[in-house]
mmCIF file with all atom_site columns, C-alpha atoms in Angstrom:
data_model
loop_
_atom_site.group_PDB
_atom_site.id
_atom_site.type_symbol
_atom_site.label_atom_id
_atom_site.label_alt_id
_atom_site.label_comp_id
_atom_site.label_asym_id
_atom_site.label_entity_id
_atom_site.label_seq_id
_atom_site.pdbx_PDB_ins_code
_atom_site.Cartn_x
_atom_site.Cartn_y
_atom_site.Cartn_z
_atom_site.occupancy
_atom_site.B_iso_or_equiv
_atom_site.pdbx_formal_charge
_atom_site.auth_seq_id
_atom_site.auth_comp_id
_atom_site.auth_asym_id
_atom_site.auth_atom_id
_atom_site.pdbx_PDB_model_num
ATOM 1   C CA . GLU A 1 1   ? 68.894  95.498  105.737 1.00 0.00 ? 1   GLU A CA 1
ATOM 2   C CA . ILE A 1 2   ? 71.831  97.436  104.278 1.00 0.00 ? 2   ILE A CA 1
ATOM 3   C CA . LEU A 1 3   ? 73.005  94.603  102.021 1.00 0.00 ? 3   LEU A CA 1
ATOM 4   C CA . LEU A 1 4   ? 69.542  93.786  100.661 1.00 0.00 ? 4   LEU A CA 1
ATOM 5   C CA . ASN A 1 5   ? 69.792  96.941  98.519  1.00 0.00 ? 5   ASN A CA 1
ATOM 6   C CA . TYR A 1 6   ? 73.074  95.891  96.907  1.00 0.00 ? 6   TYR A CA 1
ATOM 7   C CA . PRO A 1 7   ? 73.641  92.741  94.881  1.00 0.00 ? 7   PRO A CA 1
ATOM 8   C CA . GLU A 1 8   ? 76.965  90.974  95.118  1.00 0.00 ? 8   GLU A CA 1
ATOM 9   C CA . GLY A 1 9   ? 79.390  90.421  92.286  1.00 0.00 ? 9   GLY A CA 1
ATOM 10  C CA . THR A 1 10  ? 80.813  93.024  89.968  1.00 0.00 ? 10  THR A CA 1
ATOM 11  C CA . SER A 1 11  ? 78.377  95.701  91.157  1.00 0.00 ? 11  SER A CA 1
ATOM 12  C CA . ILE A 1 12  ? 80.608  96.136  94.224  1.00 0.00 ? 12  ILE A CA 1
ATOM 13  C CA . LEU A 1 13  ? 83.534  97.128  92.023  1.00 0.00 ? 13  LEU A CA 1
ATOM 14  C CA . LYS A 1 14  ? 81.396  99.266  89.737  1.00 0.00 ? 14  LYS A CA 1
ATOM 15  C CA . GLU A 1 15  ? 80.206  101.247 92.753  1.00 0.00 ? 15  GLU A CA 1
ATOM 16  C CA . LEU A 1 16  ? 83.790  101.951 93.791  1.00 0.00 ? 16  LEU A CA 1
ATOM 17  C CA . VAL A 1 17  ? 84.773  103.010 90.266  1.00 0.00 ? 17  VAL A CA 1
ATOM 18  C CA . GLN A 1 18  ? 81.740  105.303 90.108  1.00 0.00 ? 18  GLN A CA 1
ATOM 19  C CA . ASN A 1 19  ? 82.718  106.937 93.391  1.00 0.00 ? 19  ASN A CA 1
ATOM 20  C CA . ALA A 1 20  ? 86.267  107.434 92.117  1.00 0.00 ? 20  ALA A CA 1
ATOM 21  C CA . ASP A 1 21  ? 84.846  109.031 88.978  1.00 0.00 ? 21  ASP A CA 1
ATOM 22  C CA . ASP A 1 22  ? 82.678  111.344 91.090  1.00 0.00 ? 22  ASP A CA 1
ATOM 23  C CA . ALA A 1 23  ? 85.823  112.415 92.952  1.00 0.00 ? 23  ALA A CA 1
ATOM 24  C CA . GLY A 1 24  ? 87.573  113.334 89.688  1.00 0.00 ? 24  GLY A CA 1
ATOM 25  C CA . ALA A 1 25  ? 89.965  110.382 89.556  1.00 0.00 ? 25  ALA A CA 1
ATOM 26  C CA . ARG A 1 26  ? 91.629  109.534 86.249  1.00 0.00 ? 26  ARG A CA 1
ATOM 27  C CA . THR A 1 27  ? 93.035  106.129 87.220  1.00 0.00 ? 27  THR A CA 1
ATOM 28  C CA . VAL A 1 28  ? 91.591  103.221 89.179  1.00 0.00 ? 28  VAL A CA 1
ATOM 29  C CA . LYS A 1 29  ? 93.498  100.049 90.104  1.00 0.00 ? 29  LYS A CA 1
ATOM 30  C CA . VAL A 1 30  ? 91.752  96.991  91.525  1.00 0.00 ? 30  VAL A CA 1
ATOM 31  C CA . CYS A 1 31  ? 94.100  94.425  93.066  1.00 0.00 ? 31  CYS A CA 1
ATOM 32  C CA . LEU A 1 32  ? 93.678  90.984  94.603  1.00 0.00 ? 32  LEU A CA 1
ATOM 33  C CA . ASP A 1 33  ? 96.272  91.034  97.395  1.00 0.00 ? 33  ASP A CA 1
ATOM 34  C CA . GLU A 1 34  ? 96.971  87.440  98.444  1.00 0.00 ? 34  GLU A CA 1
ATOM 35  C CA . ARG A 1 35  ? 99.594  88.351  101.023 1.00 0.00 ? 35  ARG A CA 1
ATOM 36  C CA . SER A 1 36  ? 99.250  87.708  104.749 1.00 0.00 ? 36  SER A CA 1
ATOM 37  C CA . HIS A 1 37  ? 100.835 90.152  107.170 1.00 0.00 ? 37  HIS A CA 1
ATOM 38  C CA . GLY A 1 38  ? 102.342 89.927  110.630 1.00 0.00 ? 38  GLY A CA 1
ATOM 39  C CA . THR A 1 39  ? 100.300 90.202  113.807 1.00 0.00 ? 39  THR A CA 1
ATOM 40  C CA . ASP A 1 40  ? 102.974 90.958  116.424 1.00 0.00 ? 40  ASP A CA 1
ATOM 41  C CA . THR A 1 41  ? 102.814 94.761  116.314 1.00 0.00 ? 41  THR A CA 1
ATOM 42  C CA . LEU A 1 42  ? 99.167  95.671  115.897 1.00 0.00 ? 42  LEU A CA 1
ATOM 43  C CA . ALA A 1 43  ? 97.373  98.696  117.299 1.00 0.00 ? 43  ALA A CA 1
ATOM 44  C CA . TYR A 1 44  ? 94.608  96.435  118.634 1.00 0.00 ? 44  TYR A CA 1
ATOM 45  C CA . GLU A 1 45  ? 94.713  92.682  119.193 1.00 0.00 ? 45  GLU A CA 1
ATOM 46  C CA . GLY A 1 46  ? 91.243  92.225  117.681 1.00 0.00 ? 46  GLY A CA 1
ATOM 47  C CA . LEU A 1 47  ? 92.547  93.263  114.254 1.00 0.00 ? 47  LEU A CA 1
ATOM 48  C CA . ALA A 1 48  ? 94.813  90.226  113.849 1.00 0.00 ? 48  ALA A CA 1
ATOM 49  C CA . GLN A 1 49  ? 92.156  88.295  111.934 1.00 0.00 ? 49  GLN A CA 1
ATOM 50  C CA . PHE A 1 50  ? 92.090  91.004  109.245 1.00 0.00 ? 50  PHE A CA 1
ATOM 51  C CA . GLN A 1 51  ? 95.778  90.706  108.270 1.00 0.00 ? 51  GLN A CA 1
ATOM 52  C CA . GLY A 1 52  ? 95.149  88.108  105.572 1.00 0.00 ? 52  GLY A CA 1
ATOM 53  C CA . PRO A 1 53  ? 94.282  88.323  101.861 1.00 0.00 ? 53  PRO A CA 1
ATOM 54  C CA . SER A 1 54  ? 92.306  91.363  100.786 1.00 0.00 ? 54  SER A CA 1
ATOM 55  C CA . LEU A 1 55  ? 90.958  93.348  97.879  1.00 0.00 ? 55  LEU A CA 1
ATOM 56  C CA . LEU A 1 56  ? 92.712  96.685  97.303  1.00 0.00 ? 56  LEU A CA 1
ATOM 57  C CA . VAL A 1 57  ? 91.103  99.467  95.278  1.00 0.00 ? 57  VAL A CA 1
ATOM 58  C CA . PHE A 1 58  ? 93.250  102.518 94.485  1.00 0.00 ? 58  PHE A CA 1
ATOM 59  C CA . ASN A 1 59  ? 92.359  105.745 92.730  1.00 0.00 ? 59  ASN A CA 1
ATOM 60  C CA . ASP A 1 60  ? 94.370  108.921 92.167  1.00 0.00 ? 60  ASP A CA 1
ATOM 61  C CA . SER A 1 61  ? 91.964  111.361 93.840  1.00 0.00 ? 61  SER A CA 1
ATOM 62  C CA . THR A 1 62  ? 92.183  112.467 97.468  1.00 0.00 ? 62  THR A CA 1
ATOM 63  C CA . PHE A 1 63  ? 89.359  112.718 99.967  1.00 0.00 ? 63  PHE A CA 1
ATOM 64  C CA . LYS A 1 64  ? 87.977  116.118 100.920 1.00 0.00 ? 64  LYS A CA 1
ATOM 65  C CA . GLU A 1 65  ? 86.563  116.652 104.388 1.00 0.00 ? 65  GLU A CA 1
ATOM 66  C CA . SER A 1 66  ? 83.046  116.397 102.963 1.00 0.00 ? 66  SER A CA 1
ATOM 67  C CA . ASP A 1 67  ? 83.947  112.972 101.538 1.00 0.00 ? 67  ASP A CA 1
ATOM 68  C CA . PHE A 1 68  ? 85.057  111.730 104.970 1.00 0.00 ? 68  PHE A CA 1
ATOM 69  C CA . GLU A 1 69  ? 81.742  112.895 106.367 1.00 0.00 ? 69  GLU A CA 1
ATOM 70  C CA . SER A 1 70  ? 79.765  111.319 103.531 1.00 0.00 ? 70  SER A CA 1
ATOM 71  C CA . ILE A 1 71  ? 81.381  107.894 103.663 1.00 0.00 ? 71  ILE A CA 1
ATOM 72  C CA . SER A 1 72  ? 80.899  107.765 107.424 1.00 0.00 ? 72  SER A CA 1
ATOM 73  C CA . ARG A 1 73  ? 77.140  108.032 107.153 1.00 0.00 ? 73  ARG A CA 1
ATOM 74  C CA . ILE A 1 74  ? 76.004  104.450 106.826 1.00 0.00 ? 74  ILE A CA 1
ATOM 75  C CA . GLY A 1 75  ? 72.828  104.395 104.776 1.00 0.00 ? 75  GLY A CA 1
ATOM 76  C CA . ASP A 1 76  ? 72.906  108.138 104.030 1.00 0.00 ? 76  ASP A CA 1
ATOM 77  C CA . SER A 1 77  ? 74.931  110.444 101.819 1.00 0.00 ? 77  SER A CA 1
ATOM 78  C CA . VAL A 1 78  ? 75.880  114.066 101.414 1.00 0.00 ? 78  VAL A CA 1
ATOM 79  C CA . LYS A 1 79  ? 76.056  113.395 97.663  1.00 0.00 ? 79  LYS A CA 1
ATOM 80  C CA . ARG A 1 80  ? 72.292  113.294 97.380  1.00 0.00 ? 80  ARG A CA 1
ATOM 81  C CA . THR A 1 81  ? 72.291  117.078 97.344  1.00 0.00 ? 81  THR A CA 1
ATOM 82  C CA . GLN A 1 82  ? 75.316  117.542 95.088  1.00 0.00 ? 82  GLN A CA 1
ATOM 83  C CA . VAL A 1 83  ? 74.422  118.097 91.447  1.00 0.00 ? 83  VAL A CA 1
ATOM 84  C CA . GLY A 1 84  ? 76.498  116.046 88.999  1.00 0.00 ? 84  GLY A CA 1
ATOM 85  C CA . LYS A 1 85  ? 77.531  113.364 91.477  1.00 0.00 ? 85  LYS A CA 1
ATOM 86  C CA . THR A 1 86  ? 75.635  110.218 90.588  1.00 0.00 ? 86  THR A CA 1
ATOM 87  C CA . GLY A 1 87  ? 77.111  108.016 93.293  1.00 0.00 ? 87  GLY A CA 1
ATOM 88  C CA . ARG A 1 88  ? 75.860  107.968 96.858  1.00 0.00 ? 88  ARG A CA 1
ATOM 89  C CA . PHE A 1 89  ? 79.013  107.476 98.851  1.00 0.00 ? 89  PHE A CA 1
ATOM 90  C CA . GLY A 1 90  ? 77.475  106.629 102.181 1.00 0.00 ? 90  GLY A CA 1
ATOM 91  C CA . VAL A 1 91  ? 74.933  104.250 100.659 1.00 0.00 ? 91  VAL A CA 1
ATOM 92  C CA . GLY A 1 92  ? 76.992  102.830 97.817  1.00 0.00 ? 92  GLY A CA 1
ATOM 93  C CA . PHE A 1 93  ? 79.948  102.078 100.036 1.00 0.00 ? 93  PHE A CA 1
ATOM 94  C CA . ASN A 1 94  ? 77.789  99.636  101.975 1.00 0.00 ? 94  ASN A CA 1
ATOM 95  C CA . SER A 1 95  ? 78.069  97.147  99.121  1.00 0.00 ? 95  SER A CA 1
ATOM 96  C CA . VAL A 1 96  ? 81.622  96.347  100.266 1.00 0.00 ? 96  VAL A CA 1
ATOM 97  C CA . TYR A 1 97  ? 80.183  94.619  103.337 1.00 0.00 ? 97  TYR A CA 1
ATOM 98  C CA . HIS A 1 98  ? 79.436  91.696  101.041 1.00 0.00 ? 98  HIS A CA 1
ATOM 99  C CA . LEU A 1 99  ? 83.215  91.149  101.054 1.00 0.00 ? 99  LEU A CA 1
ATOM 100 C CA . THR A 1 100 ? 84.404  92.152  104.500 1.00 0.00 ? 100 THR A CA 1
ATOM 101 C CA . ASP A 1 101 ? 83.530  92.918  108.095 1.00 0.00 ? 101 ASP A CA 1
ATOM 102 C CA . MET A 1 102 ? 86.289  95.548  108.411 1.00 0.00 ? 102 MET A CA 1
ATOM 103 C CA . PRO A 1 103 ? 86.650  97.947  105.469 1.00 0.00 ? 103 PRO A CA 1
ATOM 104 C CA . SER A 1 104 ? 89.402  100.536 105.702 1.00 0.00 ? 104 SER A CA 1
ATOM 105 C CA . PHE A 1 105 ? 91.128  103.115 103.557 1.00 0.00 ? 105 PHE A CA 1
ATOM 106 C CA . VAL A 1 106 ? 93.930  105.657 103.438 1.00 0.00 ? 106 VAL A CA 1
ATOM 107 C CA . SER A 1 107 ? 93.647  109.050 101.733 1.00 0.00 ? 107 SER A CA 1
ATOM 108 C CA . GLY A 1 108 ? 95.727  112.179 102.131 1.00 0.00 ? 108 GLY A CA 1
ATOM 109 C CA . ARG A 1 109 ? 97.085  112.027 105.684 1.00 0.00 ? 109 ARG A CA 1
ATOM 110 C CA . HIS A 1 110 ? 94.319  109.917 107.202 1.00 0.00 ? 110 HIS A CA 1
ATOM 111 C CA . ALA A 1 111 ? 93.421  106.259 107.610 1.00 0.00 ? 111 ALA A CA 1
ATOM 112 C CA . VAL A 1 112 ? 89.872  105.167 108.418 1.00 0.00 ? 112 VAL A CA 1
ATOM 113 C CA . PHE A 1 113 ? 88.642  101.826 109.768 1.00 0.00 ? 113 PHE A CA 1
ATOM 114 C CA . PHE A 1 114 ? 84.982  100.814 110.014 1.00 0.00 ? 114 PHE A CA 1
ATOM 115 C CA . ASP A 1 115 ? 83.768  98.281  112.576 1.00 0.00 ? 115 ASP A CA 1
ATOM 116 C CA . PRO A 1 116 ? 79.957  98.007  112.257 1.00 0.00 ? 116 PRO A CA 1
ATOM 117 C CA . HIS A 1 117 ? 79.936  95.066  114.675 1.00 0.00 ? 117 HIS A CA 1
ATOM 118 C CA . CYS A 1 118 ? 81.586  97.310  117.283 1.00 0.00 ? 118 CYS A CA 1
ATOM 119 C CA . ALA A 1 119 ? 83.601  94.223  118.187 1.00 0.00 ? 119 ALA A CA 1
ATOM 120 C CA . PHE A 1 120 ? 87.143  94.701  116.911 1.00 0.00 ? 120 PHE A CA 1
ATOM 121 C CA . LEU A 1 121 ? 88.076  98.331  117.627 1.00 0.00 ? 121 LEU A CA 1
ATOM 122 C CA . PRO A 1 122 ? 88.041  99.881  121.115 1.00 0.00 ? 122 PRO A CA 1
ATOM 123 C CA . ASN A 1 123 ? 85.599  102.611 122.087 1.00 0.00 ? 123 ASN A CA 1
ATOM 124 C CA . VAL A 1 124 ? 83.369  102.391 119.029 1.00 0.00 ? 124 VAL A CA 1
ATOM 125 C CA . THR A 1 125 ? 79.585  102.576 119.126 1.00 0.00 ? 125 THR A CA 1
ATOM 126 C CA . ALA A 1 126 ? 76.703  101.956 116.750 1.00 0.00 ? 126 ALA A CA 1
ATOM 127 C CA . ALA A 1 127 ? 76.450  105.722 116.323 1.00 0.00 ? 127 ALA A CA 1
ATOM 128 C CA . ASN A 1 128 ? 80.170  106.046 115.575 1.00 0.00 ? 128 ASN A CA 1
ATOM 129 C CA . PRO A 1 129 ? 81.464  102.627 114.447 1.00 0.00 ? 129 PRO A CA 1
ATOM 130 C CA . GLY A 1 130 ? 84.874  103.635 113.207 1.00 0.00 ? 130 GLY A CA 1
ATOM 131 C CA . LYS A 1 131 ? 88.263  105.204 113.798 1.00 0.00 ? 131 LYS A CA 1
ATOM 132 C CA . ARG A 1 132 ? 90.065  107.925 111.869 1.00 0.00 ? 132 ARG A CA 1
ATOM 133 C CA . VAL A 1 133 ? 93.818  108.293 112.329 1.00 0.00 ? 133 VAL A CA 1
ATOM 134 C CA . ASP A 1 134 ? 96.176  111.037 111.170 1.00 0.00 ? 134 ASP A CA 1
ATOM 135 C CA . PHE A 1 135 ? 99.139  108.822 110.306 1.00 0.00 ? 135 PHE A CA 1
ATOM 136 C CA . VAL A 1 136 ? 101.382 111.762 109.404 1.00 0.00 ? 136 VAL A CA 1
ATOM 137 C CA . ALA A 1 137 ? 101.047 113.471 112.775 1.00 0.00 ? 137 ALA A CA 1
ATOM 138 C CA . ASN A 1 138 ? 101.156 110.302 114.871 1.00 0.00 ? 138 ASN A CA 1
ATOM 139 C CA . ASP A 1 139 ? 103.914 108.248 113.184 1.00 0.00 ? 139 ASP A CA 1
ATOM 140 C CA . VAL A 1 140 ? 101.782 105.124 113.544 1.00 0.00 ? 140 VAL A CA 1
ATOM 141 C CA . ARG A 1 141 ? 103.868 102.979 111.213 1.00 0.00 ? 141 ARG A CA 1
ATOM 142 C CA . SER A 1 142 ? 106.892 103.161 113.494 1.00 0.00 ? 142 SER A CA 1
ATOM 143 C CA . ARG A 1 143 ? 104.856 102.108 116.525 1.00 0.00 ? 143 ARG A CA 1
ATOM 144 C CA . HIS A 1 144 ? 102.766 99.385  114.866 1.00 0.00 ? 144 HIS A CA 1
ATOM 145 C CA . PRO A 1 145 ? 104.563 98.296  111.688 1.00 0.00 ? 145 PRO A CA 1
ATOM 146 C CA . ASP A 1 146 ? 102.558 95.089  111.163 1.00 0.00 ? 146 ASP A CA 1
ATOM 147 C CA . GLN A 1 147 ? 99.292  96.994  111.390 1.00 0.00 ? 147 GLN A CA 1
ATOM 148 C CA . TRP A 1 148 ? 100.239 99.349  108.595 1.00 0.00 ? 148 TRP A CA 1
ATOM 149 C CA . ALA A 1 149 ? 102.194 97.016  106.320 1.00 0.00 ? 149 ALA A CA 1
ATOM 150 C CA . PRO A 1 150 ? 99.102  96.165  104.218 1.00 0.00 ? 150 PRO A CA 1
ATOM 151 C CA . PHE A 1 151 ? 98.708  99.839  103.293 1.00 0.00 ? 151 PHE A CA 1
ATOM 152 C CA . VAL A 1 152 ? 102.214 100.302 101.893 1.00 0.00 ? 152 VAL A CA 1
ATOM 153 C CA . ALA A 1 153 ? 101.161 100.169 98.251  1.00 0.00 ? 153 ALA A CA 1
ATOM 154 C CA . PHE A 1 154 ? 100.475 102.387 95.218  1.00 0.00 ? 154 PHE A CA 1
ATOM 155 C CA . GLY A 1 155 ? 102.858 105.041 96.510  1.00 0.00 ? 155 GLY A CA 1
ATOM 156 C CA . CYS A 1 156 ? 101.497 105.178 100.057 1.00 0.00 ? 156 CYS A CA 1
ATOM 157 C CA . ASP A 1 157 ? 104.180 104.904 102.750 1.00 0.00 ? 157 ASP A CA 1
ATOM 158 C CA . VAL A 1 158 ? 101.892 105.622 105.757 1.00 0.00 ? 158 VAL A CA 1
ATOM 159 C CA . ARG A 1 159 ? 104.376 108.292 106.845 1.00 0.00 ? 159 ARG A CA 1
ATOM 160 C CA . THR A 1 160 ? 103.837 111.209 104.475 1.00 0.00 ? 160 THR A CA 1
ATOM 161 C CA . ARG A 1 161 ? 100.743 112.617 102.798 1.00 0.00 ? 161 ARG A CA 1
ATOM 162 C CA . PHE A 1 162 ? 99.370  110.142 100.243 1.00 0.00 ? 162 PHE A CA 1
ATOM 163 C CA . ARG A 1 163 ? 98.330  111.655 96.925  1.00 0.00 ? 163 ARG A CA 1
ATOM 164 C CA . GLY A 1 164 ? 95.529  109.211 96.295  1.00 0.00 ? 164 GLY A CA 1
ATOM 165 C CA . THR A 1 165 ? 93.022  106.941 97.986  1.00 0.00 ? 165 THR A CA 1
ATOM 166 C CA . MET A 1 166 ? 93.367  103.223 98.648  1.00 0.00 ? 166 MET A CA 1
ATOM 167 C CA . PHE A 1 167 ? 90.628  101.054 100.073 1.00 0.00 ? 167 PHE A CA 1
ATOM 168 C CA . ARG A 1 168 ? 91.456  97.734  101.713 1.00 0.00 ? 168 ARG A CA 1
ATOM 169 C CA . PHE A 1 169 ? 88.829  95.044  102.178 1.00 0.00 ? 169 PHE A CA 1
ATOM 170 C CA . PRO A 1 170 ? 90.151  92.020  104.107 1.00 0.00 ? 170 PRO A CA 1
ATOM 171 C CA . LEU A 1 171 ? 88.300  89.026  102.676 1.00 0.00 ? 171 LEU A CA 1
ATOM 172 C CA . ARG A 1 172 ? 85.708  87.574  105.050 1.00 0.00 ? 172 ARG A CA 1
ATOM 173 C CA . THR A 1 173 ? 86.857  84.111  106.052 1.00 0.00 ? 173 THR A CA 1
ATOM 174 C CA . GLU A 1 174 ? 84.579  81.134  106.598 1.00 0.00 ? 174 GLU A CA 1
ATOM 175 C CA . THR A 1 175 ? 85.091  81.448  110.348 1.00 0.00 ? 175 THR A CA 1
ATOM 176 C CA . GLN A 1 176 ? 84.221  85.153  110.295 1.00 0.00 ? 176 GLN A CA 1
ATOM 177 C CA . ALA A 1 177 ? 81.152  84.460  108.155 1.00 0.00 ? 177 ALA A CA 1
ATOM 178 C CA . GLY A 1 178 ? 79.846  82.112  110.830 1.00 0.00 ? 178 GLY A CA 1
ATOM 179 C CA . ARG A 1 179 ? 79.814  84.985  113.330 1.00 0.00 ? 179 ARG A CA 1
ATOM 180 C CA . SER A 1 180 ? 79.066  87.944  111.065 1.00 0.00 ? 180 SER A CA 1
ATOM 181 C CA . LYS A 1 181 ? 75.859  89.892  111.469 1.00 0.00 ? 181 LYS A CA 1
ATOM 182 C CA . LEU A 1 182 ? 76.395  91.491  108.058 1.00 0.00 ? 182 LEU A CA 1
ATOM 183 C CA . SER A 1 183 ? 76.731  88.517  105.740 1.00 0.00 ? 183 SER A CA 1
ATOM 184 C CA . LYS A 1 184 ? 77.189  84.751  105.884 1.00 0.00 ? 184 LYS A CA 1
ATOM 185 C CA . ALA A 1 185 ? 79.123  84.817  102.605 1.00 0.00 ? 185 ALA A CA 1
ATOM 186 C CA . HIS A 1 186 ? 82.865  84.236  102.683 1.00 0.00 ? 186 HIS A CA 1
ATOM 187 C CA . TYR A 1 187 ? 85.449  84.935  99.993  1.00 0.00 ? 187 TYR A CA 1
ATOM 188 C CA . THR A 1 188 ? 88.694  83.244  99.017  1.00 0.00 ? 188 THR A CA 1
ATOM 189 C CA . PRO A 1 189 ? 91.413  84.521  96.682  1.00 0.00 ? 189 PRO A CA 1
ATOM 190 C CA . GLU A 1 190 ? 90.032  82.114  94.078  1.00 0.00 ? 190 GLU A CA 1
ATOM 191 C CA . SER A 1 191 ? 86.499  83.523  94.267  1.00 0.00 ? 191 SER A CA 1
ATOM 192 C CA . VAL A 1 192 ? 87.786  87.112  94.133  1.00 0.00 ? 192 VAL A CA 1
ATOM 193 C CA . ARG A 1 193 ? 89.945  86.225  91.136  1.00 0.00 ? 193 ARG A CA 1
ATOM 194 C CA . ALA A 1 194 ? 86.805  85.017  89.363  1.00 0.00 ? 194 ALA A CA 1
ATOM 195 C CA . LEU A 1 195 ? 85.042  88.244  90.359  1.00 0.00 ? 195 LEU A CA 1
ATOM 196 C CA . LEU A 1 196 ? 87.864  90.334  88.877  1.00 0.00 ? 196 LEU A CA 1
ATOM 197 C CA . LEU A 1 197 ? 87.828  88.368  85.646  1.00 0.00 ? 197 LEU A CA 1
ATOM 198 C CA . ALA A 1 198 ? 84.098  88.999  85.301  1.00 0.00 ? 198 ALA A CA 1
ATOM 199 C CA . PHE A 1 199 ? 84.638  92.682  86.080  1.00 0.00 ? 199 PHE A CA 1
ATOM 200 C CA . ALA A 1 200 ? 87.393  92.954  83.467  1.00 0.00 ? 200 ALA A CA 1
ATOM 201 C CA . ARG A 1 201 ? 85.037  91.590  80.826  1.00 0.00 ? 201 ARG A CA 1
ATOM 202 C CA . GLU A 1 202 ? 82.338  94.113  81.714  1.00 0.00 ? 202 GLU A CA 1
ATOM 203 C CA . LYS A 1 203 ? 84.317  97.269  82.417  1.00 0.00 ? 203 LYS A CA 1
ATOM 204 C CA . THR A 1 204 ? 84.761  98.441  78.798  1.00 0.00 ? 204 THR A CA 1
ATOM 205 C CA . LEU A 1 205 ? 81.056  99.109  78.330  1.00 0.00 ? 205 LEU A CA 1
ATOM 206 C CA . ASP A 1 206 ? 80.677  100.645 81.782  1.00 0.00 ? 206 ASP A CA 1
ATOM 207 C CA . MET A 1 207 ? 83.468  103.146 81.128  1.00 0.00 ? 207 MET A CA 1
ATOM 208 C CA . LEU A 1 208 ? 81.341  104.781 78.455  1.00 0.00 ? 208 LEU A CA 1
ATOM 209 C CA . TYR A 1 209 ? 79.322  106.345 81.268  1.00 0.00 ? 209 TYR A CA 1
ATOM 210 C CA . LEU A 1 210 ? 82.263  107.680 83.279  1.00 0.00 ? 210 LEU A CA 1
ATOM 211 C CA . LYS A 1 211 ? 83.160  111.370 83.123  1.00 0.00 ? 211 LYS A CA 1
ATOM 212 C CA . ASN A 1 212 ? 86.704  111.392 84.491  1.00 0.00 ? 212 ASN A CA 1
ATOM 213 C CA . VAL A 1 213 ? 88.177  107.900 84.834  1.00 0.00 ? 213 VAL A CA 1
ATOM 214 C CA . GLU A 1 214 ? 90.336  107.038 81.831  1.00 0.00 ? 214 GLU A CA 1
ATOM 215 C CA . THR A 1 215 ? 91.927  103.742 82.881  1.00 0.00 ? 215 THR A CA 1
ATOM 216 C CA . VAL A 1 216 ? 90.881  100.854 85.104  1.00 0.00 ? 216 VAL A CA 1
ATOM 217 C CA . GLU A 1 217 ? 93.549  98.226  85.808  1.00 0.00 ? 217 GLU A CA 1
ATOM 218 C CA . VAL A 1 218 ? 92.976  94.782  87.305  1.00 0.00 ? 218 VAL A CA 1
ATOM 219 C CA . LEU A 1 219 ? 96.020  93.451  89.165  1.00 0.00 ? 219 LEU A CA 1
ATOM 220 C CA . GLU A 1 220 ? 97.126  90.586  91.390  1.00 0.00 ? 220 GLU A CA 1
ATOM 221 C CA . TRP A 1 221 ? 99.651  90.589  94.210  1.00 0.00 ? 221 TRP A CA 1
ATOM 222 C CA . GLY A 1 222 ? 100.886 87.095  94.958  1.00 0.00 ? 222 GLY A CA 1
ATOM 223 C CA . PRO A 1 223 ? 101.708 85.611  98.382  1.00 0.00 ? 223 PRO A CA 1
ATOM 224 C CA . GLY A 1 224 ? 105.144 86.625  99.630  1.00 0.00 ? 224 GLY A CA 1
ATOM 225 C CA . GLU A 1 225 ? 105.723 89.353  97.039  1.00 0.00 ? 225 GLU A CA 1
ATOM 226 C CA . GLU A 1 226 ? 107.421 92.457  98.359  1.00 0.00 ? 226 GLU A CA 1
ATOM 227 C CA . ALA A 1 227 ? 105.808 95.920  98.389  1.00 0.00 ? 227 ALA A CA 1
#
């Protein structure tokens, strides 16, 4: 039901840029990350399947507490009552489930993982299908370096406060699509590359309607490249 309201394709990226603009960001970077990461030192064994290629979306704003609350409300949004904010974070964010079964992000001192299947993270429920971690206070990178390696990007070291926000969407594999209750669509680096090319062609016109964002970059991180 959630995904019926959101078409696939470049609208997913436009929604994320709009939310960054609402947050006052000046810069947005969208990156196809083709790297695969280790699985030996993970926080939870069920997360191993999400260590492969992903889409990264960075912006230079930082989440406020109200933003954490808004994005956590699947199908609802605090933004509906905020004048001047055209995005609906809780609703609009749902479009990313076209791409992934496990969206996550880092902002400030926190990392958030969403597991709407309630199948990959421990002690999650339909009412609260996610985890929020204070990575500064808990030194999680030292304890589970493989788990956090994908987030070491755009100035984030997963040790100190991150002055920005970075979303990570592990691409849904064909195997995952066969089991997913969200979408039967799967994505490869090649299909995401085509999506980014289409987005790059469209973004100039769309930026005319943005209030704060000044630059949108489209990037690619090849397999085996260092952070």
